[in-house]
Tab-separated table of C-alpha atoms in Angstrom:
chain	number	residue	atom	x	y	z
A	1	MET	CA	2.568	20.791	-70.869
A	2	ASP	CA	3.783	21.617	-67.499
A	3	THR	CA	2.533	18.600	-65.705
A	4	THR	CA	5.980	17.236	-65.571
A	5	GLU	CA	6.713	20.561	-63.174
A	6	CYS	CA	10.195	20.460	-64.949
A	7	ILE	CA	9.933	23.277	-67.723
A	8	SER	CA	7.066	25.627	-67.658
A	9	ASN	CA	4.746	26.674	-70.259
A	10	LYS	CA	6.086	30.128	-70.616
A	11	GLN	CA	9.648	28.538	-71.242
A	12	TRP	CA	8.056	26.144	-73.872
A	13	GLU	CA	6.185	28.865	-75.313
A	14	ALA	CA	9.555	31.329	-75.343
A	15	TYR	CA	11.535	27.889	-77.163
A	16	SER	CA	8.924	27.978	-80.160
A	17	LEU	CA	9.151	31.520	-80.677
A	18	GLY	CA	12.692	31.645	-80.502
A	19	SER	CA	13.003	34.349	-77.464
A	20	ILE	CA	14.070	31.946	-74.735
A	21	SER	CA	17.234	32.922	-73.190
A	22	LYS	CA	20.558	31.281	-73.443
A	23	ASP	CA	20.810	30.012	-69.963
A	24	ASN	CA	17.488	28.486	-69.848
A	25	LEU	CA	18.082	26.878	-73.414
A	26	ALA	CA	21.126	25.412	-71.859
A	27	TYR	CA	19.216	24.037	-69.030
A	28	MET	CA	16.552	22.750	-71.592
A	29	HIS	CA	19.108	20.869	-73.395
A	30	ALA	CA	20.560	19.254	-70.493
A	31	HIS	CA	17.077	18.276	-68.931
A	32	VAL	CA	15.833	16.760	-72.081
A	33	LEU	CA	18.467	13.985	-72.038
A	34	GLU	CA	17.509	12.767	-68.522
A	35	CYS	CA	13.663	13.307	-68.853
A	36	GLU	CA	11.751	11.453	-71.757
A	37	ILE	CA	8.775	13.262	-71.540
A	38	CYS	CA	10.114	16.648	-71.930
A	39	ALA	CA	12.226	15.175	-75.007
A	40	ASP	CA	8.964	14.142	-76.373
A	41	ILE	CA	7.646	17.607	-76.302
A	42	LYS	CA	10.714	19.289	-77.766
A	43	GLU	CA	10.653	16.972	-80.552
A	44	GLY	CA	6.944	17.913	-81.290
A	45	ILE	CA	7.654	21.490	-81.087
A	46	ASP	CA	10.757	20.913	-83.205
A	47	ALA	CA	8.526	18.714	-86.041
A	48	MET	CA	5.757	21.461	-86.496
A	49	ALA	CA	5.873	23.421	-89.619
A	50	ASN	CA	5.191	26.730	-87.989
A	51	PRO	CA	6.155	26.693	-84.026
A	52	SER	CA	5.389	30.170	-83.322
A	53	GLN	CA	1.356	28.807	-83.416
A	54	LEU	CA	2.153	26.466	-80.519
A	55	VAL	CA	-0.533	28.208	-78.329
A	56	GLN	CA	-3.070	28.310	-80.592
A	57	THR	CA	-2.665	24.536	-81.535
A	58	VAL	CA	-2.992	23.674	-78.173
A	59	THR	CA	-6.234	25.730	-77.417
A	60	GLN	CA	-7.716	24.198	-80.442
A	61	LEU	CA	-6.893	20.361	-79.052
A	62	ASN	CA	-8.069	21.176	-75.665
A	63	THR	CA	-11.599	22.583	-76.789
A	64	SER	CA	-12.113	19.840	-79.456
A	65	ILE	CA	-11.540	17.472	-76.584
A	66	ASP	CA	-13.648	18.932	-74.146
A	67	THR	CA	-16.578	18.920	-76.902
A	68	LYS	CA	-16.226	15.371	-77.083
A	69	LEU	CA	-16.272	14.263	-73.697
A	70	ALA	CA	-18.564	16.677	-72.216
A	71	PRO	CA	-21.684	14.491	-73.042
A	72	LYS	CA	-19.798	11.228	-72.316
A	73	ARG	CA	-18.852	12.605	-68.821
A	74	ALA	CA	-22.371	13.349	-68.044
A	75	THR	CA	-23.409	9.652	-68.884
A	76	ILE	CA	-20.452	8.338	-67.085
A	77	ARG	CA	-21.031	9.780	-63.269
A	78	PRO	CA	-24.732	8.326	-62.964
A	79	LEU	CA	-23.186	4.837	-63.632
A	80	TYR	CA	-19.964	5.449	-61.465
A	81	TYR	CA	-22.354	5.940	-58.600
A	82	TRP	CA	-24.704	3.076	-59.503
A	83	ALA	CA	-21.785	0.766	-59.810
A	84	ALA	CA	-20.164	2.026	-56.400
A	85	ALA	CA	-23.646	1.384	-54.473
A	86	ALA	CA	-23.764	-2.223	-56.427
A	87	ALA	CA	-20.505	-2.835	-55.125
A	88	ILE	CA	-20.919	-1.953	-51.635
A	89	PHE	CA	-24.307	-3.894	-51.422
A	90	ILE	CA	-22.834	-7.013	-52.626
A	91	VAL	CA	-19.828	-6.737	-50.413
A	92	SER	CA	-22.236	-6.209	-47.314
A	93	THR	CA	-24.256	-9.205	-48.553
A	94	VAL	CA	-21.288	-11.594	-48.735
A	95	LEU	CA	-20.218	-10.544	-45.365
A	96	MET	CA	-23.611	-11.020	-43.958
A	97	LEU	CA	-23.638	-14.582	-45.439
A	98	GLN	CA	-20.262	-15.529	-44.171
A	99	VAL	CA	-21.495	-14.700	-40.376
A	100	ASP	CA	-24.540	-16.606	-40.726
A	101	THR	CA	-22.388	-19.628	-42.048
A	102	GLN	CA	-20.072	-19.274	-38.978
A	103	ASN	CA	-22.827	-18.886	-36.552
A	104	THR	CA	-24.748	-21.651	-37.885
A	105	PRO	CA	-22.737	-24.913	-37.311
A	106	SER	CA	-21.682	-23.815	-33.644
A	107	GLN	CA	-25.314	-23.240	-32.637
A	108	GLN	CA	-26.284	-26.521	-34.240
A	109	ALA	CA	-23.630	-28.314	-32.427
A	110	ILE	CA	-24.877	-26.481	-29.015
A	111	ARG	CA	-28.262	-28.311	-29.771
A	112	ILE	CA	-27.182	-31.628	-30.758
A	113	GLU	CA	-25.025	-31.771	-27.669
A	114	VAL	CA	-28.006	-30.583	-25.378
A	115	GLN	CA	-30.315	-33.041	-27.196
A	116	ASP	CA	-27.583	-35.855	-26.715
A	117	THR	CA	-26.947	-35.454	-22.976
A	118	PRO	CA	-28.469	-38.254	-21.206
A	119	ILE	CA	-30.919	-37.870	-18.268
A	120	ILE	CA	-28.873	-39.754	-15.315
A	121	GLU	CA	-31.401	-41.363	-12.873
A	122	LYS	CA	-30.297	-41.837	-9.325
A	123	PRO	CA	-30.465	-45.460	-8.286
A	124	LYS	CA	-32.931	-46.305	-5.906
A	125	GLU	CA	-31.422	-47.053	-2.467
A	126	LEU	CA	-31.332	-50.468	-1.573
A	127	ALA	CA	-32.917	-51.763	1.912
A	128	LEU	CA	-30.212	-52.528	4.446
A	129	VAL	CA	-32.182	-55.239	6.008
A	130	THR	CA	-33.620	-57.879	4.035
A	131	PRO	CA	-36.953	-59.081	5.626
A	132	SER	CA	-36.650	-62.782	6.878
A	133	LYS	CA	-39.572	-65.024	6.570
A	134	GLN	CA	-39.258	-66.573	9.851
A	135	LYS	CA	-41.176	-64.464	12.872
A	136	PRO	CA	-39.144	-62.783	15.177
A	137	LYS	CA	-38.627	-64.875	18.394
A	138	GLN	CA	-40.595	-63.294	21.361
A	139	LYS	CA	-38.719	-62.773	24.768
A	140	ALA	CA	-39.123	-64.763	27.821
A	141	LYS	CA	-41.084	-63.358	30.335
A	142	GLU	CA	-39.130	-62.463	33.383
A	143	TYR	CA	-39.942	-64.166	36.677
A	144	LYS	CA	-40.195	-61.999	39.408
A	145	LYS	CA	-40.044	-63.141	42.998
A	146	PRO	CA	-42.626	-62.012	45.099
A	147	VAL	CA	-41.226	-59.527	47.749
A	148	GLU	CA	-40.719	-60.528	51.444
A	149	ILE	CA	-41.950	-57.786	53.856
A	150	GLN	CA	-39.636	-57.786	56.747
A	151	ALA	CA	-40.755	-56.795	60.201
A	152	VAL	CA	-39.390	-53.245	61.313
A	153	PRO	CA	-37.018	-53.555	63.809
A	154	GLU	CA	-37.259	-51.911	66.964
A	155	LEU	CA	-35.809	-48.531	67.862
A	156	MET	CA	-32.076	-48.840	69.091
A	157	VAL	CA	-31.433	-47.382	72.611
A	158	VAL	CA	-28.319	-45.132	72.353
A	159	ASP	CA	-26.311	-44.529	75.306
A	160	GLU	CA	-24.424	-41.532	76.508
A	161	ASN	CA	-21.125	-42.681	75.075
A	162	THR	CA	-21.916	-42.579	71.774
A	163	ARG	CA	-23.989	-39.574	71.565
A	164	ALA	CA	-20.833	-37.650	72.866
A	165	ALA	CA	-18.606	-39.305	70.040
A	166	VAL	CA	-21.559	-38.153	67.328
A	167	ASP	CA	-21.454	-34.650	68.704
A	168	ASN	CA	-17.594	-34.660	68.601
A	169	THR	CA	-17.486	-35.597	64.801
A	170	ARG	CA	-20.091	-32.736	63.887
A	171	LYS	CA	-18.132	-30.435	65.631
A	172	GLU	CA	-15.115	-31.564	63.460
A	173	ASP	CA	-17.008	-31.057	60.258
A	174	ILE	CA	-18.036	-27.395	61.236
A	175	VAL	CA	-14.622	-26.748	61.926
A	176	GLU	CA	-13.420	-27.872	58.623
A	177	VAL	CA	-16.393	-25.880	56.499
A	178	VAL	CA	-15.289	-22.597	58.419
A	179	VAL	CA	-11.469	-22.972	57.657
A	180	LYS	CA	-12.342	-23.855	53.476
A	181	SER	CA	-14.863	-20.527	53.693
A	182	THR	CA	-12.078	-18.355	55.046
A	183	SER	CA	-9.425	-19.814	52.566
A	184	GLU	CA	-11.777	-19.532	49.583
A	185	GLN	CA	-12.364	-15.646	50.499
A	186	ASP	CA	-8.635	-14.706	50.420
A	187	ASP	CA	-7.215	-14.559	46.902
A	188	PHE	CA	-3.675	-14.727	48.017
A	189	VAL	CA	-4.062	-17.540	50.666
A	190	THR	CA	-4.222	-21.143	49.864
A	191	ALA	CA	-5.612	-23.228	52.710
A	192	PRO	CA	-3.130	-25.853	53.656
A	193	LYS	CA	-3.802	-29.700	53.590
A	194	THR	CA	-4.220	-30.993	57.012
A	195	ALA	CA	-5.325	-34.393	58.363
A	196	PRO	CA	-8.905	-34.338	59.810
A	197	VAL	CA	-9.351	-33.945	63.637
A	198	THR	CA	-10.180	-36.801	65.291
A	199	VAL	CA	-9.821	-35.808	69.178
A	200	ALA	CA	-12.330	-33.276	70.683
A	201	THR	CA	-9.221	-32.101	72.716
A	202	GLU	CA	-7.252	-30.824	69.687
A	203	GLU	CA	-10.476	-28.801	68.227
A	204	THR	CA	-9.035	-25.545	70.283
A	205	LYS	CA	-5.412	-25.772	68.913
A	206	TYR	CA	-6.445	-26.296	65.292
A	207	LEU	CA	-8.661	-23.572	65.391
A	208	LYS	CA	-6.056	-20.984	67.064
A	209	ASP	CA	-3.456	-21.999	64.396
A	210	SER	CA	-5.820	-21.513	61.367
A	211	LYS	CA	-6.722	-17.815	62.854
A	212	GLU	CA	-3.000	-16.983	63.197
A	213	LYS	CA	-2.410	-18.068	59.573
A	214	VAL	CA	-5.492	-16.226	58.235
A	215	SER	CA	-4.375	-12.934	60.244
A	216	SER	CA	-0.855	-13.148	58.641
A	217	LYS	CA	-2.065	-13.512	55.477
A	218	LYS	CA	-4.487	-10.902	55.651
A	219	ALA	CA	-1.711	-8.730	56.811
A	220	GLU	CA	0.536	-9.591	54.074
A	221	ARG	CA	-2.521	-8.516	51.707
A	222	SER	CA	-2.791	-5.197	53.202
A	223	ILE	CA	0.913	-4.324	52.399
A	224	TYR	CA	0.308	-4.987	48.565
A	225	PRO	CA	-1.440	-1.815	47.566
A	226	SER	CA	1.313	0.140	49.200
A	227	ASN	CA	3.819	-1.450	47.134
A	228	ALA	CA	1.916	-1.199	43.952
A	229	ALA	CA	1.366	2.493	44.986
A	230	SER	CA	5.368	2.892	45.234
A	231	ASN	CA	5.847	1.199	41.825
A	232	LEU	CA	3.318	3.281	40.036
A	233	SER	CA	5.357	6.285	41.361
A	234	ASN	CA	8.634	5.092	40.632
A	235	ASN	CA	7.225	4.193	36.717
A	236	ALA	CA	5.837	7.944	36.898
A	237	ILE	CA	9.355	9.419	37.842
A	238	ILE	CA	11.065	7.415	35.313
A	239	ASN	CA	8.822	8.178	32.585
A	240	GLN	CA	9.062	11.924	33.628
A	241	SER	CA	12.861	11.429	33.251
A	242	LEU	CA	12.632	9.771	30.292
A	243	SER	CA	10.343	12.666	28.574
A	244	SER	CA	13.080	15.198	29.455
A	245	VAL	CA	15.827	13.339	28.378
A	246	GLU	CA	14.285	12.448	24.781
A	247	PRO	CA	13.733	16.348	23.844
A	248	SER	CA	17.102	17.211	24.952
A	249	PHE	CA	18.873	14.712	22.746
A	250	LYS	CA	16.788	15.618	19.824
A	251	ASN	CA	17.909	19.295	20.520
A	252	THR	CA	21.658	18.314	20.737
A	253	GLN	CA	21.332	16.216	17.539
A	254	LYS	CA	19.841	19.260	15.716
A	255	ASP	CA	22.312	21.825	16.941
A	256	SER	CA	25.156	19.448	16.002
A	257	VAL	CA	23.753	19.544	12.606
A	258	SER	CA	23.638	23.340	12.648
A	259	LEU	CA	27.093	23.767	14.127
A	260	LYS	CA	28.718	21.565	11.333
A	261	LEU	CA	26.670	23.546	8.830
A	262	ALA	CA	27.855	26.926	10.154
A	263	GLN	CA	31.325	25.605	10.084
A	264	GLU	CA	31.177	24.768	6.306
A	265	GLN	CA	29.597	27.957	5.559
A	266	ILE	CA	32.280	29.913	7.083
A	267	SER	CA	34.835	28.030	4.871
A	268	ARG	CA	32.940	28.997	1.967
A	269	ASN	CA	32.967	32.698	3.344
A	270	GLN	CA	29.075	32.662	3.764
A	271	TYR	CA	29.284	34.392	6.971
A	272	ASP	CA	25.472	35.651	7.008
A	273	SER	CA	24.280	32.166	6.457
A	274	ALA	CA	26.624	31.060	9.202
A	275	HIS	CA	25.414	33.619	11.819
A	276	ALA	CA	21.697	32.190	11.191
A	277	SER	CA	22.810	28.839	11.338
A	278	LEU	CA	24.177	29.574	14.910
A	279	VAL	CA	21.314	31.767	16.263
A	280	PRO	CA	19.316	28.737	17.806
A	281	ILE	CA	22.506	27.587	19.619
A	282	LEU	CA	23.240	31.102	20.897
A	283	SER	CA	19.830	31.693	22.026
A	284	SER	CA	20.017	28.231	24.071
A	285	ASN	CA	20.943	27.908	27.779
A	286	PRO	CA	24.627	28.269	28.225
A	287	SER	CA	24.694	24.760	29.672
A	288	ASN	CA	24.425	23.175	26.058
A	289	PRO	CA	27.418	21.276	25.420
A	290	LEU	CA	27.853	23.040	21.877
A	291	PHE	CA	27.155	26.742	23.354
A	292	GLU	CA	30.936	27.168	23.476
A	293	GLU	CA	31.943	25.995	20.000
A	294	ALA	CA	29.098	28.484	18.878
A	295	LEU	CA	30.607	31.513	20.437
A	296	TRP	CA	34.018	30.489	19.062
A	297	LEU	CA	32.509	30.348	15.440
A	298	GLU	CA	30.869	33.526	16.224
A	299	ALA	CA	33.909	35.396	17.264
A	300	GLU	CA	35.317	33.974	13.664
A	301	ILE	CA	32.381	35.559	11.948
A	302	ASN	CA	32.799	38.891	13.696
A	303	LYS	CA	36.734	38.624	13.061
A	304	GLN	CA	36.127	37.937	9.331
A	305	LYS	CA	33.676	40.723	8.899
A	306	GLY	CA	35.771	43.405	10.590
A	307	ASN	CA	33.492	43.859	13.562
A	308	GLN	CA	36.295	44.249	16.447
A	309	GLU	CA	33.940	44.916	18.941
A	310	ALA	CA	31.626	42.306	18.702
A	311	TYR	CA	34.498	40.047	17.936
A	312	ARG	CA	36.283	40.751	21.565
A	313	GLY	CA	32.942	40.731	23.422
A	314	PHE	CA	32.391	36.823	22.319
A	315	LEU	CA	36.147	36.381	23.295
A	316	LYS	CA	35.140	37.512	26.708
A	317	ARG	CA	32.107	35.493	26.959
A	318	ILE	CA	34.204	32.388	26.146
A	319	VAL	CA	36.884	33.399	28.850
A	320	SER	CA	33.877	33.568	31.337
A	321	LEU	CA	32.697	30.096	30.418
A	322	LYS	CA	36.117	28.785	31.263
A	323	GLY	CA	35.727	25.988	28.847
A	324	LYS	CA	37.740	24.334	25.895
A	325	TYR	CA	38.566	27.807	24.476
A	326	TYR	CA	39.416	29.485	27.692
A	327	LYS	CA	43.269	29.909	27.070
A	328	GLU	CA	42.897	30.706	23.460
A	329	ALA	CA	40.109	33.565	23.920
A	330	GLU	CA	42.390	34.822	26.905
A	331	ALA	CA	45.524	34.869	24.611
A	332	LEU	CA	43.518	36.756	21.739
A	333	LEU	CA	42.217	39.442	24.211
A	334	LYS	CA	45.948	40.314	25.403
């Protein structure tokens, strides 16, 4: 009866015995109007000839039902198991058949395509030249004239004038070779284009001019290494100056950030943090452009903290620098 979880068995038993409380009875009457199952149970109890025997009647019904259904349950369980196994077997076989039917058409189509593809034979190359029935013409034999043997002329007699002219031309050729060799050895000099010497008397003048040009070019060439060395030294000086400027620029930029941070911390009354921000600048060289500004802020910190001796000490250092805050520091010391 309590399967509905609306009214428990104890309440139904109390209702059948007439010992139910008024609150539970009122709840039961109100609930029966909404729940049909509980209404049927109440009507059954009311229809009983002896409602006080409700518990005994229910137990008798349960035992009779169990005795009738016990042998049937023993036979129903194996049948249920066999039916479930048969259903699983049937479903698996059906799925396997479906997979086979889906695969076979595609395989057959692949086989048909493979079988139907024709084998394409490459056409045989045609001969570019068709043989002609006519025989090739034979070339006519060339007729060579017989070589005529001429008589060897007699040795020429050379006079002294022609021999002197030949010697002069040889000397001119030697001079040109010497000048070309000297111009090729020099990397910075290109040999000037000159007309060939034709007169034997100009030989000495040409040699003298060429020697002077070569010596002047060699002198210029000896100058270049010193110029290169000076250029290298100048570059080294420039690099050294740049290397010294770069870190100083970085330090100045870093100090300006620290100084600005210290000013903000002083405005927020964070004097210890401001002092920590100013320590790197105060420990630097007094030539630092931000050194005096850092001294002025440090004096302000000591003034706010009540350190009069340190305050006056920083003002004296500012006066000794004679910079931006010189007059103000001097006035405060008075």
